[in-house]
Coordinates of C-alpha atoms in Angstrom, one line a residue:
Chain A
M1 CA 0.0 0.0 0.0
S2 CA 1.8 3.1 -1.2
T3 CA -0.8 5.7 -0.1
S4 CA -0.8 6.5 3.6
V5 CA -3.9 6.9 5.6
L6 CA -2.9 10.5 6.3
D7 CA -2.4 11.2 2.6
S8 CA -5.9 10.2 1.7
S9 CA -7.5 12.0 4.7
A10 CA -5.5 15.2 4.0
R11 CA -6.4 15.2 0.4
A12 CA -10.1 14.6 1.2
A13 CA -10.2 17.2 3.9
P14 CA -10.2 20.4 1.8
A15 CA -13.0 19.1 -0.6
P16 CA -16.1 20.0 1.6
H17 CA -14.8 23.5 2.2
A18 CA -13.9 24.1 -1.5
K19 CA -17.4 23.9 -2.9
P20 CA -19.2 26.5 -0.7
A21 CA -16.3 28.8 -1.1
Q22 CA -16.7 29.0 -4.9
P23 CA -20.2 30.7 -5.0
A24 CA -19.1 33.1 -2.4
A25 CA -16.2 34.2 -4.6
E26 CA -18.5 34.5 -7.6
A27 CA -20.9 36.6 -5.6
Q28 CA -18.0 38.9 -4.6
N29 CA -16.9 39.2 -8.3
A30 CA -20.5 40.1 -9.3
Q31 CA -20.4 43.2 -7.1
P32 CA -18.9 46.3 -8.7
G33 CA -15.5 47.2 -7.3
F34 CA -14.7 43.7 -6.1
A35 CA -13.3 42.3 -9.3
M36 CA -10.7 39.6 -9.0
P37 CA -7.2 41.0 -9.6
A38 CA -5.9 40.6 -13.1
Q39 CA -3.5 37.7 -13.7
P40 CA 0.1 39.1 -13.9
G41 CA 1.6 39.0 -17.3
A42 CA 4.5 36.7 -18.3
L43 CA 7.0 39.6 -18.1
R44 CA 5.9 40.5 -14.6
L45 CA 6.1 36.9 -13.5
W46 CA 9.6 36.6 -15.0
L47 CA 10.7 39.8 -13.2
G48 CA 9.2 38.6 -9.9
R49 CA 10.9 35.2 -10.2
W50 CA 14.4 36.2 -11.4
V51 CA 15.0 39.9 -11.0
V52 CA 13.4 40.8 -7.7
P53 CA 15.4 38.3 -5.7
V54 CA 18.8 39.6 -6.9
L55 CA 18.0 43.3 -6.2
L56 CA 18.9 43.1 -2.5
P57 CA 22.2 41.2 -3.0
L58 CA 23.1 43.7 -5.8
A59 CA 22.2 46.7 -3.5
L60 CA 24.3 45.2 -0.7
L61 CA 27.3 44.7 -3.1
L62 CA 27.0 48.3 -4.2
A63 CA 26.8 49.5 -0.6
W64 CA 29.9 47.4 0.3
D65 CA 31.8 48.7 -2.7
L66 CA 30.9 52.3 -1.9
A67 CA 31.7 51.9 1.8
V68 CA 35.2 50.6 1.0
R69 CA 35.8 53.4 -1.4
W70 CA 34.6 56.2 0.8
T71 CA 36.3 55.0 4.0
G72 CA 39.5 54.1 2.1
T73 CA 39.9 51.1 4.5
M74 CA 42.7 48.6 3.8
L75 CA 41.1 46.0 6.2
V76 CA 38.1 45.1 4.0
P77 CA 38.7 44.3 0.3
S78 CA 36.3 45.6 -2.3
P79 CA 33.9 43.2 -4.1
R80 CA 36.2 43.3 -7.1
E81 CA 39.2 42.1 -5.1
V82 CA 37.1 39.3 -3.6
A83 CA 35.9 38.3 -7.1
L84 CA 39.6 38.2 -8.2
M85 CA 40.4 36.1 -5.1
L86 CA 37.6 33.7 -5.8
W87 CA 38.8 33.2 -9.3
D88 CA 42.4 32.6 -8.1
F89 CA 41.1 30.4 -5.3
A90 CA 39.2 28.3 -7.8
F91 CA 41.4 28.4 -10.9
G92 CA 44.7 30.1 -10.0
G93 CA 46.7 32.3 -12.4
I94 CA 46.4 35.6 -10.5
Y95 CA 48.3 35.5 -7.2
D96 CA 50.1 32.2 -7.4
D97 CA 50.2 31.8 -3.6
A98 CA 49.3 29.1 -1.0
F99 CA 45.6 29.6 -1.7
S100 CA 45.6 29.5 -5.5
E101 CA 43.7 26.7 -7.1
T102 CA 42.8 25.1 -3.8
L103 CA 39.1 25.8 -3.6
G104 CA 38.1 22.5 -5.0
T105 CA 40.0 20.5 -2.3
H106 CA 38.8 22.7 0.5
W107 CA 35.2 22.6 -0.8
L108 CA 35.1 18.8 -1.1
Q109 CA 36.6 18.3 2.3
S110 CA 34.1 20.6 4.0
M111 CA 31.2 19.1 2.0
A112 CA 32.2 15.6 3.1
R113 CA 32.5 16.6 6.7
V114 CA 29.3 18.7 6.8
Y115 CA 27.1 16.2 5.0
G116 CA 28.7 13.2 6.7
A117 CA 28.0 14.7 10.1
F118 CA 24.6 15.9 8.9
A119 CA 23.6 12.5 7.6
L120 CA 24.7 11.0 10.9
A121 CA 22.7 13.5 12.9
T122 CA 19.7 12.8 10.7
A123 CA 20.1 9.0 11.1
V124 CA 20.3 9.3 14.9
G125 CA 18.1 12.3 15.4
I126 CA 14.9 11.4 13.4
P127 CA 14.4 7.9 14.9
L128 CA 15.2 9.2 18.4
G129 CA 12.8 12.1 18.0
L130 CA 10.1 9.7 16.7
V131 CA 10.6 7.4 19.7
I132 CA 10.7 10.2 22.2
G133 CA 7.7 11.9 20.7
K134 CA 5.6 8.7 20.7
N135 CA 6.6 7.0 23.9
A136 CA 6.0 8.9 27.1
A137 CA 8.1 6.5 29.2
I138 CA 11.2 7.1 26.9
R139 CA 10.4 10.8 26.8
R140 CA 10.6 11.0 30.6
F141 CA 13.8 9.0 30.5
V142 CA 15.7 10.9 27.8
D143 CA 14.1 14.3 27.5
P144 CA 15.5 16.0 30.7
T145 CA 19.0 15.0 29.7
L146 CA 18.5 16.2 26.2
Q147 CA 17.1 19.5 27.3
M148 CA 20.0 19.9 29.7
L149 CA 22.6 19.3 27.0
R150 CA 20.9 21.4 24.4
P151 CA 21.7 24.9 25.8
V152 CA 25.4 24.1 26.0
P153 CA 27.0 26.0 23.2
V154 CA 28.5 23.7 20.6
T155 CA 31.7 25.8 20.7
A156 CA 32.1 24.9 24.4
W157 CA 32.4 21.3 23.3
L158 CA 35.4 22.2 21.2
P159 CA 38.1 21.5 23.8
L160 CA 36.3 18.3 24.9
S161 CA 35.8 17.1 21.3
M162 CA 39.6 17.5 20.8
I163 CA 40.2 15.3 23.8
F164 CA 37.7 12.7 22.6
F165 CA 38.7 12.7 18.9
G166 CA 42.1 14.3 18.8
V167 CA 43.2 17.3 16.9
G168 CA 41.9 17.0 13.4
P169 CA 38.8 16.5 11.3
N170 CA 37.0 14.0 13.6
A171 CA 36.6 16.8 16.2
A172 CA 35.1 19.0 13.5
I173 CA 32.7 16.2 12.4
F174 CA 31.6 15.7 16.0
L175 CA 30.9 19.4 16.5
V176 CA 28.8 19.5 13.3
F177 CA 27.0 16.4 14.3
L178 CA 26.2 17.9 17.7
G179 CA 25.0 21.2 16.2
A180 CA 22.7 19.5 13.7
F181 CA 21.5 16.8 16.0
F182 CA 19.6 18.9 18.6
P183 CA 17.3 20.8 16.2
I184 CA 16.5 17.6 14.3
V185 CA 15.6 15.6 17.4
I186 CA 13.7 18.3 19.0
N187 CA 11.7 19.2 15.9
T188 CA 10.9 15.6 15.2
T189 CA 9.7 15.1 18.8
F190 CA 7.6 18.2 18.5
G191 CA 6.2 16.9 15.2
V192 CA 5.2 13.6 16.6
K193 CA 3.7 15.1 19.7
S194 CA 1.6 17.4 17.6
V195 CA -0.1 14.7 15.6
E196 CA -3.9 14.9 16.1
V197 CA -5.3 12.1 18.2
R198 CA -8.3 11.9 15.7
L199 CA -5.9 10.8 13.1
F200 CA -4.8 7.9 15.2
E201 CA -8.5 7.0 15.9
A202 CA -9.3 7.3 12.2
A203 CA -6.4 5.1 11.2
A204 CA -7.2 2.6 13.9
M205 CA -10.8 2.4 12.5
L206 CA -9.3 1.6 9.1
G207 CA -7.4 -1.3 10.7
C208 CA -4.0 0.5 11.0
S209 CA -1.9 -0.5 14.0
G210 CA 1.6 -1.0 15.3
A211 CA 4.4 -0.3 12.9
S212 CA 2.1 0.5 10.1
M213 CA 0.5 3.3 12.3
F214 CA 4.0 4.6 12.8
R215 CA 4.9 4.5 9.1
Q216 CA 1.6 5.7 7.7
V217 CA 0.3 8.2 10.3
V218 CA 3.1 9.4 12.7
L219 CA 5.9 9.8 10.2
P220 CA 3.9 11.7 7.5
A221 CA 2.2 13.9 10.0
A222 CA 5.5 14.8 11.7
L223 CA 7.3 15.4 8.3
P224 CA 6.7 19.2 8.2
S225 CA 8.3 19.5 11.6
I226 CA 11.1 17.1 10.7
F227 CA 11.9 19.2 7.7
N228 CA 12.0 22.3 9.8
G229 CA 14.5 20.6 12.0
L230 CA 16.5 19.4 9.0
R231 CA 16.7 22.9 7.6
L232 CA 17.8 24.4 10.9
G233 CA 20.3 21.6 11.5
H234 CA 21.7 22.0 8.0
G235 CA 22.3 25.8 8.5
I236 CA 23.9 25.1 11.9
A237 CA 26.1 22.4 10.3
W238 CA 27.6 24.9 7.9
F239 CA 28.4 27.5 10.4
L240 CA 29.9 25.0 12.8
I241 CA 32.3 23.7 10.2
V242 CA 34.3 26.9 10.5
V243 CA 34.6 26.4 14.3
G244 CA 35.4 22.7 13.8
E245 CA 38.1 23.3 11.3
M246 CA 39.9 25.9 13.4
T247 CA 42.3 23.4 14.9
G248 CA 44.5 20.7 13.3
V249 CA 42.6 20.6 10.0
P250 CA 44.8 21.3 7.0
E251 CA 42.0 21.4 4.3
G252 CA 38.5 22.6 4.3
L253 CA 36.7 25.9 3.9
G254 CA 36.8 26.6 7.6
A255 CA 40.5 25.9 7.6
A256 CA 41.1 28.2 4.7
I257 CA 39.0 30.9 6.5
M258 CA 41.1 30.5 9.7
D259 CA 44.3 30.6 7.7
G260 CA 43.0 33.8 6.0
R261 CA 42.2 35.3 9.4
M262 CA 45.7 34.5 10.7
L263 CA 47.4 35.8 7.6
S264 CA 45.3 38.9 7.5
R265 CA 43.9 37.8 4.1
T266 CA 40.4 39.1 4.4
D267 CA 39.8 38.4 0.7
V268 CA 40.3 34.7 1.5
V269 CA 37.9 34.9 4.5
I270 CA 35.2 36.6 2.4
S271 CA 35.7 34.2 -0.5
G272 CA 35.2 31.2 1.9
M273 CA 32.1 32.9 3.3
V274 CA 30.7 33.4 -0.2
V275 CA 31.3 29.7 -1.1
I276 CA 29.8 28.5 2.1
G277 CA 26.8 30.8 1.7
F278 CA 26.2 29.7 -1.9
T279 CA 26.7 26.0 -1.1
G280 CA 24.4 26.3 1.9
F281 CA 21.8 28.1 -0.3
V282 CA 21.9 25.4 -3.0
T283 CA 21.7 22.5 -0.6
D284 CA 18.9 24.2 1.3
R285 CA 17.0 24.5 -1.9
L286 CA 17.5 20.8 -2.4
L287 CA 16.0 20.1 1.0
V288 CA 13.1 22.4 0.2
A289 CA 12.5 20.5 -3.1
L290 CA 12.5 17.2 -1.2
N291 CA 10.2 18.8 1.4
N292 CA 7.8 19.9 -1.3
R293 CA 7.9 16.5 -3.0
L294 CA 7.2 14.5 0.2
L295 CA 4.6 17.0 1.4
K296 CA 2.8 17.7 -1.9
W297 CA -0.4 16.4 -0.2
S298 CA -0.2 19.4 2.2
P299 CA 0.0 22.7 0.2
Q300 CA 0.4 24.7 3.4
H301 CA 3.7 22.9 4.2
N302 CA 5.1 23.6 0.7
V303 CA 7.9 26.1 1.1
Chain B
M1 CA 11.2 50.7 58.8
F2 CA 14.7 50.5 59.9
S3 CA 16.0 48.4 57.0
R4 CA 14.4 50.8 54.5
R5 CA 15.8 53.9 56.1
L6 CA 19.2 52.2 56.2
L7 CA 18.9 51.3 52.6
L8 CA 17.9 54.9 51.6
A9 CA 20.7 56.4 53.7
S10 CA 23.3 54.0 52.2
L11 CA 22.2 54.8 48.7
T12 CA 22.4 58.5 49.3
A13 CA 25.8 58.2 50.9
S14 CA 27.1 56.0 48.1
A15 CA 25.8 58.5 45.5
L16 CA 27.4 61.4 47.3
A17 CA 30.7 59.5 47.6
A18 CA 30.6 58.5 43.9
S19 CA 30.0 62.1 42.9
M20 CA 32.9 63.3 44.9
V21 CA 35.3 60.6 43.7
A22 CA 34.2 60.5 40.1
P23 CA 35.9 63.8 39.0
A24 CA 39.3 62.5 40.1
H25 CA 38.9 59.5 37.9
A26 CA 37.5 61.4 35.0
A27 CA 40.7 63.5 34.9
D28 CA 42.7 60.3 34.0
K29 CA 43.0 59.6 30.3
V30 CA 42.9 55.9 29.4
I31 CA 45.6 54.4 27.2
K32 CA 44.4 51.1 25.8
V33 CA 47.1 48.6 25.2
G34 CA 46.5 45.3 23.5
T35 CA 48.6 42.1 24.1
L36 CA 48.6 38.4 23.6
K37 CA 48.2 36.0 26.6
L38 CA 51.9 34.9 26.4
I39 CA 54.7 35.4 28.9
H40 CA 56.7 37.5 26.3
G41 CA 53.7 39.8 26.0
I42 CA 53.6 40.5 29.7
T43 CA 55.2 43.9 29.8
P44 CA 51.9 45.9 29.4
Y45 CA 50.7 44.5 32.7
F46 CA 53.6 46.4 34.4
Y47 CA 52.8 49.7 32.7
D48 CA 50.4 50.9 35.5
R49 CA 53.4 51.4 37.9
F50 CA 55.1 53.7 35.4
A51 CA 52.1 55.4 33.7
P52 CA 52.7 59.1 32.9
A53 CA 50.8 61.5 35.2
G54 CA 47.2 61.8 34.3
Y55 CA 47.0 58.5 32.4
K56 CA 45.6 55.1 33.2
I57 CA 46.4 51.9 31.4
E58 CA 43.8 49.4 30.3
V59 CA 45.2 46.1 29.0
V60 CA 43.2 44.3 26.4
T61 CA 44.1 40.7 25.3
F62 CA 43.8 39.3 21.8
D63 CA 43.3 35.7 20.6
T64 CA 45.7 35.9 17.6
P65 CA 48.4 38.2 16.4
T66 CA 46.3 39.3 13.5
D67 CA 43.4 40.3 15.8
G68 CA 46.0 42.5 17.6
K69 CA 47.1 44.1 14.4
N70 CA 43.5 44.7 13.4
A71 CA 42.7 46.3 16.8
V72 CA 45.6 48.8 16.2
V73 CA 44.6 49.6 12.7
T74 CA 40.9 50.2 13.6
K75 CA 42.0 52.2 16.6
S76 CA 40.3 49.8 19.0
V77 CA 43.4 50.1 21.1
D78 CA 46.0 52.9 21.2
F79 CA 49.0 50.6 21.2
G80 CA 49.3 46.8 20.6
T81 CA 51.9 44.2 20.8
Y82 CA 52.1 40.9 18.8
G83 CA 54.5 39.2 16.5
L84 CA 56.6 40.9 13.8
A85 CA 54.8 38.7 11.2
A86 CA 51.4 40.1 11.8
A87 CA 52.7 43.7 11.8
T88 CA 54.5 43.0 8.5
L89 CA 51.4 41.4 6.9
G90 CA 49.4 44.6 7.7
A91 CA 52.1 47.1 6.6
A92 CA 52.7 45.1 3.3
A93 CA 49.0 45.4 2.6
G94 CA 49.2 49.2 3.1
E95 CA 47.5 49.3 6.5
P96 CA 48.5 52.2 8.7
V97 CA 50.3 50.1 11.3
V98 CA 53.8 51.2 12.5
I99 CA 56.4 49.6 14.8
I100 CA 57.6 52.0 17.5
A101 CA 59.7 49.5 19.5
P102 CA 60.6 45.9 20.0
Q103 CA 58.6 44.3 22.8
S104 CA 60.3 40.9 23.3
N105 CA 62.8 38.6 21.8
G106 CA 62.9 34.8 22.1
G107 CA 59.9 33.0 23.6
M108 CA 60.0 30.3 20.8
A109 CA 61.0 26.7 21.0
I110 CA 60.7 23.6 18.8
V111 CA 59.4 20.9 21.1
V112 CA 59.2 17.2 20.4
H113 CA 57.4 14.4 22.2
K114 CA 59.8 12.5 24.4
D115 CA 58.7 9.2 22.7
A116 CA 58.8 10.6 19.1
G117 CA 62.3 9.4 18.5
V118 CA 63.5 12.8 17.3
G119 CA 67.0 13.6 18.4
N120 CA 67.9 16.3 15.8
F121 CA 66.2 18.7 13.4
K122 CA 66.5 16.4 10.4
A123 CA 64.6 13.6 12.3
L124 CA 61.5 15.8 12.1
K125 CA 61.1 14.4 8.5
G126 CA 57.7 12.8 8.2
K127 CA 56.6 13.9 11.7
R128 CA 53.4 15.7 12.5
V129 CA 54.4 19.2 13.5
G130 CA 52.1 21.8 15.1
I131 CA 52.5 25.2 13.5
L132 CA 50.4 28.4 13.8
P133 CA 50.2 30.0 10.3
G134 CA 51.0 33.7 10.2
S135 CA 53.1 33.5 13.3
T136 CA 56.7 34.6 13.7
Q137 CA 57.5 31.0 14.7
E138 CA 56.2 29.7 11.3
A139 CA 58.5 32.0 9.4
V140 CA 61.5 31.1 11.6
F141 CA 60.7 27.3 11.3
L142 CA 60.5 27.6 7.5
D143 CA 63.9 29.3 7.6
R144 CA 65.3 26.5 9.7
L145 CA 64.0 23.9 7.3
K146 CA 65.7 25.7 4.5
A147 CA 69.0 25.8 6.4
E148 CA 68.7 22.0 6.8
G149 CA 68.0 21.5 3.1
M150 CA 64.4 20.6 3.8
T151 CA 61.0 22.2 2.9
I152 CA 57.6 22.3 4.7
K153 CA 56.6 19.2 2.6
D154 CA 59.1 17.2 4.5
V155 CA 57.0 17.4 7.6
K156 CA 53.2 17.0 8.1
S157 CA 52.2 20.5 9.3
V158 CA 49.1 20.7 11.5
R159 CA 47.5 24.0 12.3
V160 CA 47.3 24.4 16.1
S161 CA 47.1 27.6 18.1
F162 CA 49.8 28.3 20.7
S163 CA 47.6 27.6 23.6
E164 CA 46.6 24.2 22.3
M165 CA 50.1 22.9 21.3
A166 CA 51.1 21.5 24.7
G167 CA 47.8 19.6 25.0
A168 CA 48.0 18.3 21.5
L169 CA 51.5 17.0 22.1
E170 CA 50.4 15.3 25.4
R171 CA 47.5 13.6 23.7
G172 CA 49.8 12.4 20.9
D173 CA 47.9 14.3 18.2
I174 CA 51.2 15.8 17.0
D175 CA 54.8 14.6 17.4
A176 CA 56.3 18.1 17.7
Y177 CA 55.5 21.7 17.6
V178 CA 57.0 25.1 16.9
G179 CA 55.6 26.9 20.0
A180 CA 55.5 30.1 22.0
E181 CA 56.1 30.2 25.7
P182 CA 54.7 29.0 28.0
G183 CA 53.7 26.0 25.9
P184 CA 57.2 24.6 25.6
S185 CA 57.8 25.0 29.4
I186 CA 54.5 23.3 30.2
S187 CA 55.5 20.3 28.0
V188 CA 58.9 20.1 29.6
I189 CA 57.7 20.5 33.2
K190 CA 55.0 17.9 32.6
G191 CA 57.7 15.5 31.3
V192 CA 55.7 15.1 28.0
G193 CA 58.2 16.8 25.7
K194 CA 61.7 18.1 25.4
V195 CA 63.0 21.2 23.7
L196 CA 64.7 20.1 20.4
E197 CA 66.1 23.6 19.9
L198 CA 65.6 27.3 20.4
P199 CA 65.4 28.4 16.7
Y200 CA 67.5 31.5 17.0
S201 CA 70.2 30.5 14.6
T202 CA 68.5 32.0 11.5
P203 CA 69.3 35.6 10.3
T204 CA 66.1 36.6 12.0
G205 CA 67.7 35.7 15.3
S206 CA 65.4 35.8 18.3
V207 CA 63.3 38.8 17.0
N208 CA 59.7 38.2 18.0
M209 CA 57.1 40.6 19.4
V210 CA 56.9 44.3 18.5
M211 CA 55.1 47.3 19.9
T212 CA 52.9 49.0 17.4
T213 CA 50.5 51.8 17.0
H214 CA 48.4 53.5 14.3
A215 CA 50.3 55.8 11.9
D216 CA 48.0 58.7 13.0
T217 CA 49.2 58.4 16.6
V218 CA 52.8 58.9 15.7
K219 CA 51.9 61.8 13.4
N220 CA 49.4 63.6 15.6
N221 CA 50.5 62.6 19.1
A222 CA 54.3 62.1 19.0
E223 CA 54.6 63.4 22.6
L224 CA 52.1 60.7 23.9
T225 CA 54.0 58.1 21.9
K226 CA 57.3 59.2 23.5
A227 CA 55.8 59.1 27.0
F228 CA 54.4 55.7 26.2
L229 CA 57.7 54.4 25.1
E230 CA 59.4 55.8 28.2
M231 CA 56.9 53.8 30.2
H232 CA 57.5 50.7 28.0
R233 CA 61.2 51.0 28.7
K234 CA 60.8 51.3 32.5
A235 CA 58.3 48.4 32.6
A236 CA 60.5 46.1 30.5
E237 CA 63.6 46.9 32.6
Y238 CA 61.6 46.4 35.9
A239 CA 60.2 43.1 34.8
T240 CA 63.6 41.8 33.6
A241 CA 65.3 42.8 36.8
N242 CA 62.6 41.5 39.1
R243 CA 62.1 37.8 38.4
P244 CA 59.8 37.3 41.4
A245 CA 57.5 40.1 40.2
L246 CA 57.5 38.6 36.7
I247 CA 56.6 35.2 38.1
E248 CA 53.9 36.7 40.3
M249 CA 52.4 38.7 37.4
A250 CA 52.5 35.6 35.1
G251 CA 50.5 33.7 37.7
A252 CA 48.0 36.5 38.3
K253 CA 47.4 37.5 34.6
L254 CA 48.2 34.3 32.6
G255 CA 47.4 31.7 35.3
L256 CA 50.9 30.1 35.0
P257 CA 52.3 28.0 37.9
A258 CA 55.5 29.4 39.3
D259 CA 57.8 26.6 38.0
V260 CA 56.4 26.9 34.4
A261 CA 56.7 30.7 34.5
N262 CA 60.2 30.6 35.8
L263 CA 61.4 28.1 33.1
A264 CA 59.5 30.1 30.4
A265 CA 61.1 33.4 31.6
D266 CA 64.5 31.9 30.9
N267 CA 63.6 31.8 27.2
V268 CA 62.3 35.4 27.0
Q269 CA 64.1 38.7 26.7
L270 CA 61.7 41.6 27.3
T271 CA 63.2 44.5 25.4
W272 CA 62.5 48.1 24.2
K273 CA 65.7 49.1 22.2
I274 CA 65.3 49.6 18.5
D275 CA 68.7 49.6 16.9
A276 CA 70.2 49.1 13.4
D277 CA 70.7 45.4 14.0
W278 CA 67.1 44.9 15.0
V279 CA 65.8 46.9 12.0
Q280 CA 68.1 44.8 9.8
R281 CA 66.7 41.6 11.1
G282 CA 63.1 42.9 10.8
K283 CA 63.8 43.7 7.1
Y284 CA 65.3 40.3 6.5
Y285 CA 62.1 38.8 8.0
G286 CA 60.0 40.8 5.6
S287 CA 62.0 39.5 2.6
L288 CA 61.4 35.9 3.8
M289 CA 57.7 36.6 3.9
L290 CA 57.8 38.0 0.3
E291 CA 59.8 35.0 -0.9
R292 CA 57.2 32.7 0.5
K293 CA 54.4 34.8 -1.1
Q294 CA 52.9 35.5 2.3
I295 CA 53.0 39.1 1.3
R296 CA 52.7 40.6 -2.2
K297 CA 55.2 43.4 -1.7
L298 CA 57.6 44.6 1.0
P299 CA 56.3 47.3 3.5
D300 CA 57.6 50.8 3.1
Y301 CA 60.1 50.5 5.9
S302 CA 60.8 54.2 6.1
R303 CA 57.2 54.6 7.4
F304 CA 56.7 51.1 8.9
I305 CA 59.5 51.2 11.5
V306 CA 59.7 54.4 13.5
T307 CA 63.0 54.7 15.2
G308 CA 63.2 58.3 16.4
L309 CA 60.8 58.1 19.3
V310 CA 62.4 55.4 21.5
P311 CA 64.2 56.7 24.6
Q312 CA 68.0 56.9 24.1
S313 CA 69.1 56.0 27.6

């Protein structure tokens, strides 16, 4: 059975409300002055989709460039200098220094660490969150400890993680795991706890029980919350990689940023930030796409 | 009520006392001095004893040498001390940072784990060596490698901050490190490591930390800079001549046990004199950084190193 109980109920739910809504809308349209807004033209749609989102970044770039020019600061490079650095970082041929042509290596290392740790946090966090949310006895057993550990800043774990895993990438992976784990587990727990009791009753009436109840009711109903947790955890994973790669890690975007900081190479620091921001944005869009695909039965949870 | 009256009376008295005392403090101008939490950066903690009349000293600590340099360039502090490397990086990029005096020489050591089987410099080949990029120690180590016919590729370099080097060696994460005091003394006192060498045989010698300020301070406030340097001289001479005071200050400000501070102090020369030899070594150091592409051009040394303001006595 591929369709879940929740799927069918959720699809069926809006139907009774849809019909009475239509005549009301028509009645409104019939009154003078209450006409439906005209559909936007293709050009306007295109502008809204592709041009509007880049206006703010362009304005910020311009403001950055002007601020550097006006203040004459040597501490912050201009956007042009950062663009040159990014090119040299990726393909070399401009500065021919320790950072030239190394972006690929740094990027791959950081990607492997971030997504390895994120996958691990997902693999542990979602099942644990589902169990904590569903089982009150386990919740009472685990939740207080979890809530006690959660406020501890992940950066405070840095010295301890270096003792556990030694100086190097494993400490970074542990930090990223820890950072991503808490939002995932807590959002999953919240998602499970928020499932309406009536859904369980309806599913039980249809003969659903045990593991099938979990798979077909609990999991789909908790999915919006799980995805919130995944998106939060994903963002935290990226910003913790810089902390994690501060010590003993020779390659990685965080390591390059730290080296840039030590060597007063702010162009390297900003280039690393740009790459992290762009990669984080693209992978967040992938998460959103997955969210929209898995939750297509629930339009209000499409992002 | 008695307690309420007492509270009101205390508050009034405190307010009156504060209003009478405040003008005396307000007359004191504050000089902000930045330093690193290292024993060879300890001189600023002695400044208060020798502060010019009408001035108070506020010491600010940095995490890294580059943070220190940035604090000076952004005028977050009036004067700042850190390694020559960070100062050269800034000046080479055209930042308005100037060296007004040396702060300390020495304070470096190449330390190896006692079980690493490293008896001489060449035996570092293939070993994991903790190095802090952008530090004076890194540049000196690269020069030592060159002198031995080796390159950085002959060792496995691991980025570790100075404060974490002794711990990383103890845990066995690295086989050796090019450290700054008190790390080496901690490793030796704990029996974890031994000093392979004090890397002062290169043309850079033992040159390490410098006292810097913003170019505007020298230009617009030469008298203050002179008074500051006079205080710097007195503080450096006092701390050098009074080992117990130095040990006590290292304990109070850096949290160092007396035995570690005492051993570390043997490897540090607090200084203030800027002479032709020192300037020559500083310039050589800049040429090394250029050769290694750490900087894109040499600083303008006629502006970068200001020699005329240091006390002559």
